[in-house]
Coordinates of C-alpha atoms in Angstrom, one line a residue:
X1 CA -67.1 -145.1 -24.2
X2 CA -68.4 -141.7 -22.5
X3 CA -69.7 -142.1 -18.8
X4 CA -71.6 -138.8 -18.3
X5 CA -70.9 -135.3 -19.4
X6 CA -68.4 -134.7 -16.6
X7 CA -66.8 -138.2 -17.3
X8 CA -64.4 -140.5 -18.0
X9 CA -63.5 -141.8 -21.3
X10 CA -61.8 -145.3 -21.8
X11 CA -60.3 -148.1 -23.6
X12 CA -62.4 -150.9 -21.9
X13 CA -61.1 -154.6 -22.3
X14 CA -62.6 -157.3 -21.9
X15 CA -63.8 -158.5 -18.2
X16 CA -64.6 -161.7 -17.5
X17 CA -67.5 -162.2 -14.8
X18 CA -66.3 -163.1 -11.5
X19 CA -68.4 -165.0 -9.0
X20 CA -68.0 -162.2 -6.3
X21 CA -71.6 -160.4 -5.9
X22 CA -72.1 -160.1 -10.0
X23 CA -68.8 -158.0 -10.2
X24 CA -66.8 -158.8 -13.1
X25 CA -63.3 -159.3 -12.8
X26 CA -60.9 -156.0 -12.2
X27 CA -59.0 -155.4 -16.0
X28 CA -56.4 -152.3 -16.0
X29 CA -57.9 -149.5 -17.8
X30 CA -56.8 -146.6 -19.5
X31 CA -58.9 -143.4 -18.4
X32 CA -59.0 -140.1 -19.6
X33 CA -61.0 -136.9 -18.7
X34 CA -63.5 -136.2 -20.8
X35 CA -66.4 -132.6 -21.5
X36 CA -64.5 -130.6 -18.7
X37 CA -66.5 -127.6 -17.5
X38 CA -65.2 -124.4 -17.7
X39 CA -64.6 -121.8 -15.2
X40 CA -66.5 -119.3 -14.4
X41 CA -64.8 -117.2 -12.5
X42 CA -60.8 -117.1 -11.4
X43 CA -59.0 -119.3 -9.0
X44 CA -59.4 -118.8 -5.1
X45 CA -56.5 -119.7 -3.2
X46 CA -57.7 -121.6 0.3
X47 CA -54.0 -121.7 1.9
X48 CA -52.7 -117.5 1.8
X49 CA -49.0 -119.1 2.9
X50 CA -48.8 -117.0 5.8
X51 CA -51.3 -118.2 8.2
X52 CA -54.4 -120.4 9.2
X53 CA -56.7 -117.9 9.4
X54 CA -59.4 -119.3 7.0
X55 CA -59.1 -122.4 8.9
X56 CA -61.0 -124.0 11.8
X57 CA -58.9 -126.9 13.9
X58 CA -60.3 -130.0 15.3
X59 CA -58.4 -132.5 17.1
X60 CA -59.9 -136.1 18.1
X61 CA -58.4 -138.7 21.1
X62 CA -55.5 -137.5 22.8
X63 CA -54.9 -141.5 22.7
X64 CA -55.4 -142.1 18.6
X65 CA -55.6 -145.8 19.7
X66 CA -58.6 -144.7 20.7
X67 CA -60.0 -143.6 17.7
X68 CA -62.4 -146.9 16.4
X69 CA -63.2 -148.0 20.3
X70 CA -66.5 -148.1 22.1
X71 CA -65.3 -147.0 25.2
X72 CA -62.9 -143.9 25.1
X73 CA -61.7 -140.2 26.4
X74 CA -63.8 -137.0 25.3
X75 CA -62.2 -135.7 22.2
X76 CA -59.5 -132.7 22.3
X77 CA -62.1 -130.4 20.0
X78 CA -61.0 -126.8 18.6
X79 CA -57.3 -126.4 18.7
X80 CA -55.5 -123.0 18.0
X81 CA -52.0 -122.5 17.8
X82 CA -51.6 -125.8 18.0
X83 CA -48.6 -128.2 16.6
X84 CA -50.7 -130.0 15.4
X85 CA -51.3 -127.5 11.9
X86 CA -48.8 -125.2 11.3
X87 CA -47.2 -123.1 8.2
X88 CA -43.9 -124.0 6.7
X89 CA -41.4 -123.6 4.2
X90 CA -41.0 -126.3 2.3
X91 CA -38.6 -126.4 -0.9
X92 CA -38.1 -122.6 -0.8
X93 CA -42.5 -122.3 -0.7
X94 CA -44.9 -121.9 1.9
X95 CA -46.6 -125.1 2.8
X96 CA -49.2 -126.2 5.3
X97 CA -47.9 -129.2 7.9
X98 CA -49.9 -131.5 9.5
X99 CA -48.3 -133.6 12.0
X100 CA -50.6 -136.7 11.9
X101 CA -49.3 -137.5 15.5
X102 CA -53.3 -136.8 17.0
X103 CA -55.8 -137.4 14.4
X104 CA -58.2 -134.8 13.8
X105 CA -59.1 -132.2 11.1
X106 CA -58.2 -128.8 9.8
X107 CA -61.6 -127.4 8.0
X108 CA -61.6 -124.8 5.9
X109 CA -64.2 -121.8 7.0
X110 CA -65.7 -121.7 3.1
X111 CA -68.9 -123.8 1.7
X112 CA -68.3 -124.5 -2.0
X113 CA -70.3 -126.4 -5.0
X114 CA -69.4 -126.8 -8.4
X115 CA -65.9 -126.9 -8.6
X116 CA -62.3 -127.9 -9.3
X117 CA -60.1 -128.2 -6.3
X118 CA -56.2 -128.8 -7.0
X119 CA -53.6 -129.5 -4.3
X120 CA -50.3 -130.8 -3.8
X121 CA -48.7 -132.9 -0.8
X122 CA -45.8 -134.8 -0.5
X123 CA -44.6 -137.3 2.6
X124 CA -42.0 -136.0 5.0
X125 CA -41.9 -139.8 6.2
X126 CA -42.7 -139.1 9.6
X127 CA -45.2 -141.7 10.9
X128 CA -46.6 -141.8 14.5
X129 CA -48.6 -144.8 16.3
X130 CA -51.1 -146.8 16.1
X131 CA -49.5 -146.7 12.5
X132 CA -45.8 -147.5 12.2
X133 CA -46.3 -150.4 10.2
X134 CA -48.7 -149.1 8.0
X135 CA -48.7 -147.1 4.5
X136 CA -48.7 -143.0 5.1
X137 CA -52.1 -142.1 5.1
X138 CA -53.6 -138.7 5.0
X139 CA -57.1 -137.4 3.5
X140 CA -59.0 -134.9 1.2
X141 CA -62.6 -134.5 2.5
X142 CA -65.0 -132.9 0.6
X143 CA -68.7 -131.9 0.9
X144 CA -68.2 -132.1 4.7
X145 CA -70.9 -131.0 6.9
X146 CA -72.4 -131.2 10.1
X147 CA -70.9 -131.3 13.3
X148 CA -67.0 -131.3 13.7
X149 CA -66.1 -134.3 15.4
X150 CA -69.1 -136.3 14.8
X151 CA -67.7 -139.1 12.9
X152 CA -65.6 -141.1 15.5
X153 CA -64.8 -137.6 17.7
X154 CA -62.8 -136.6 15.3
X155 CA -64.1 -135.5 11.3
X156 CA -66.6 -134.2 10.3
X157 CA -69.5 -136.1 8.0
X158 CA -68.1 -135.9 4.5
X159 CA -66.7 -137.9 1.3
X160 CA -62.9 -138.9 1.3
X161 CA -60.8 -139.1 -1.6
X162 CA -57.8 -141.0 0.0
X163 CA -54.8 -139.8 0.0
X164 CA -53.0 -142.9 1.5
X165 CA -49.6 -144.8 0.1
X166 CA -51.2 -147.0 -2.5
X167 CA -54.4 -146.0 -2.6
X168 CA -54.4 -142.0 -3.2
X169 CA -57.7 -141.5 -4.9
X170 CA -59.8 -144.5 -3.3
X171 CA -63.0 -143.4 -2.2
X172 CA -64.5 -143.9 1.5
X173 CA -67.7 -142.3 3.1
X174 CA -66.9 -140.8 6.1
X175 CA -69.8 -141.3 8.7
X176 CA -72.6 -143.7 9.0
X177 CA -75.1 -144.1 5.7
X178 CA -73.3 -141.9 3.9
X179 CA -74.0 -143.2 0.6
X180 CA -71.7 -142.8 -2.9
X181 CA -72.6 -144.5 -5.9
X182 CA -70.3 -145.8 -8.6
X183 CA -68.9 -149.0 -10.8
X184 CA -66.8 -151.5 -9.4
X185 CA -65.0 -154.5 -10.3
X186 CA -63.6 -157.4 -8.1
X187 CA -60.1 -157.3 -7.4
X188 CA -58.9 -160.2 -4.9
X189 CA -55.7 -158.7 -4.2
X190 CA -57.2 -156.2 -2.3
X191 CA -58.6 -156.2 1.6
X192 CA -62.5 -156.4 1.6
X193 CA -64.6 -155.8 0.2
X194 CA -62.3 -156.1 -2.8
X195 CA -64.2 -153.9 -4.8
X196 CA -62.1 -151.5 -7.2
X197 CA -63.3 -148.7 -9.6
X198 CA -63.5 -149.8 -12.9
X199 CA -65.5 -147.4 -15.7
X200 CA -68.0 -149.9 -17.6
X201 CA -68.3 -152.1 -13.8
X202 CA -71.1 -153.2 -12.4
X203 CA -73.1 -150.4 -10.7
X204 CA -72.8 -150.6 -6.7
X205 CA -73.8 -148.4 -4.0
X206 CA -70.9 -148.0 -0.7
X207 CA -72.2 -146.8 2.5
X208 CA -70.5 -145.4 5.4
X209 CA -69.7 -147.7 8.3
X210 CA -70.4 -151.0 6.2
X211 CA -69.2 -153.9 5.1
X212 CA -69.3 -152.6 1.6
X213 CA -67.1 -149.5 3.5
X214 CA -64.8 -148.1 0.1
X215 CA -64.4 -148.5 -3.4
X216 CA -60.5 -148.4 -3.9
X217 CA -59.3 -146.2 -7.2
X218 CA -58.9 -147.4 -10.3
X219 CA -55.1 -147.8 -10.2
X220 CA -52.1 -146.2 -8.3
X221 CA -50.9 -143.4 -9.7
X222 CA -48.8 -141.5 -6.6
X223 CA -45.4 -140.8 -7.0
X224 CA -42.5 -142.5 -4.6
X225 CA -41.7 -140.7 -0.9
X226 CA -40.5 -137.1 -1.0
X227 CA -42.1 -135.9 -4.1
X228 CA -45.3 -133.6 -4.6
X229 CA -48.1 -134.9 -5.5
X230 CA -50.9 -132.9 -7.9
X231 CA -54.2 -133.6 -6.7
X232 CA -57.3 -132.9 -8.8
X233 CA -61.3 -133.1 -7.4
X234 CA -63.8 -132.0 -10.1
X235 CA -67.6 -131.3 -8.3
X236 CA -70.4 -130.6 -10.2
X237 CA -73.7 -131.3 -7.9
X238 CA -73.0 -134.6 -6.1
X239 CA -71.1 -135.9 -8.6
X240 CA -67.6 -136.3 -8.4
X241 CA -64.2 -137.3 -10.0
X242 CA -60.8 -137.5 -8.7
X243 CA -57.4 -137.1 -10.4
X244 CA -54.1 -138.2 -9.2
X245 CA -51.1 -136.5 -11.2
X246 CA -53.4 -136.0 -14.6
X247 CA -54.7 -139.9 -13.9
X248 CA -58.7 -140.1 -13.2
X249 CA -58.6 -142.8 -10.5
X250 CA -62.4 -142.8 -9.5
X251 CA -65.7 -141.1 -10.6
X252 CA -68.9 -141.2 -8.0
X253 CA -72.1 -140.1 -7.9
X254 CA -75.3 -140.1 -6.4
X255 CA -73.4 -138.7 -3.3
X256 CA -76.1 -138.1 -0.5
X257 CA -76.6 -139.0 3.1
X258 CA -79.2 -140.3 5.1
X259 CA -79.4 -137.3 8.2
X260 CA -82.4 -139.4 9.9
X261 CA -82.6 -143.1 10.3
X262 CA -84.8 -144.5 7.6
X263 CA -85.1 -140.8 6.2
X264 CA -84.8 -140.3 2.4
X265 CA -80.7 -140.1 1.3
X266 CA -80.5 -136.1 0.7
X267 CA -78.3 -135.1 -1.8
X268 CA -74.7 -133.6 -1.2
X269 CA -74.0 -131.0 -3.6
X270 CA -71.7 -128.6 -1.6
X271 CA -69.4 -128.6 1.6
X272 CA -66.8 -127.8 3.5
X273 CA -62.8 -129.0 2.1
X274 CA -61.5 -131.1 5.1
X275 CA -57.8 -132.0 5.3
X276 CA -57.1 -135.0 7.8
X277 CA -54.9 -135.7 10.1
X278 CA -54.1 -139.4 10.4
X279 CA -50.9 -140.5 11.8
X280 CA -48.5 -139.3 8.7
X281 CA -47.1 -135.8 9.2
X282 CA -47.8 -134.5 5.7
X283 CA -47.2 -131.3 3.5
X284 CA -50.0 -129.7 1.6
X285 CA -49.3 -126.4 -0.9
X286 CA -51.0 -124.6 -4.2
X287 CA -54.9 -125.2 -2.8

């Protein structure tokens, strides 16, 4: 079945309806990319190996604890020469590190539409509180805008394709009513609100800051600690698809957000790239 002209094709069993919301039941799919684009012009590099020069740093709570609290410290804010983003060599390549010990952002200084963004990253298994016990967790922000910081004191307003052990791919809005349109399916192994992407699901709307707060991808497709990871994000208007290691794991549209309280949802089309920093020191190379 084709989605849409930037889509997903798929072999689409059989779902049986569960009683969650309409959603049918979560079936595994096979998905493949379908009517790619073509390029129009030749590949910009965003990460020159030498420096951070095309990058602006952000850094939230000196306290991360702090992070998702009502009452807390003024953030950090622009960082330069900091620890907290710096350039290394990493299996005989230049690579980008971020620490993850204070949560924050590293944004680059271009505004892009109508693209495809690859990457790589790869665990160096260095985890840092509030999140010892939990799964490495980075992030791949795109379409961010506004003011750095707003979003908790320490992102800026954008969409996230995850990159997090387990659910690299998932999709989250990043700020309040932020809205991202796509089909889901109910999967009650997962957290709430147990809604996964599945092509040929029933069509639901996530908004930033809700209860309905991600759609998680369509399966996991990362590889195991210490190996690079190929990232794909195809972006044509505010439609979106994202690729883990040649998998499509998620297609969204409708991307938009709502600037004014009760103002119409205005569409996101282009942005900033915005690579988090989340308590998982992580390598990033080939942007």
């Amino acid at each position: 079945k084709r989605i849409l002209a930037l889509g997903l094709c798929l072999a689409l069993p059989a779902a049986a309806q569960s009683a969650h919301e309409g959603e049918p039941l979560y079936k595994p799919q096979t998905l493949t990319m379908g009517d790619l684009p073509k390029a129009t012009g030749p590949a910009v590099s965003l990460f020159n190996g030498k420096d951070l020069k095309d990058w602006d740093a952000w850094l939230g709570y000196a306290d991360p604890g702090q992070t998702y609290q009502a009452k807390h410290d003024a953030p950090i804010g622009v960082v330069t020469n900091s620890d907290a983003f710096t350039v290394v060599n990493a299996d005989g390549e230049p690579a980008l590190l971020v620490k993850g010990q204070t949560w924050g952002s590293l944004v680059h200084k271009g505004d892009y539409a109508n693209y495809h963004l690859r990457l790589q990253y790869k665990w160096s298994g260095q985890r840092y509180a509030p999140r010892l016990d939990q799964p490495e967790n980075n992030g791949l922000l795109y379409h961010s805008h506004g003011t750095p910081g707003a979003v908790w004191g320490t992102w800026m307003r954008a969409v996230e394709f995850e990159i997090m052990t387990g659910s690299v791919g998932m999709v989250v809005p990043v700020g309040n009513d932020l809205r991202i349109t796509s089909t889901v399916a109910y999967d009650p192994t997962l957290i709430d609100p147990k809604r996964r992407f599945m092509a040929g699901g029933l069509k639901a709307e996530t908004v930033g800051n809700t209860a309905n707060w991600n759609i998680e991808n369509n399966r996991n497709a990362d590889l195991a600690m210490g190996q690079w990871n190929t990232l794909d994000l195809y972006v044509v208007g505010n439609h979106a698809i994202h690729v883990v290691n040649g998998v499509p794991v998620m297609e969204v549209w409708n991307l938009c957000d709502v600037a004014v309280a009760g103002g119409a949802c205005m569409p996101l089309t282009h942005g900033h790239i915005q690579l988090q920093s989340e308590g998982a020191e992580t390598l990033f190379r080939h942007i």
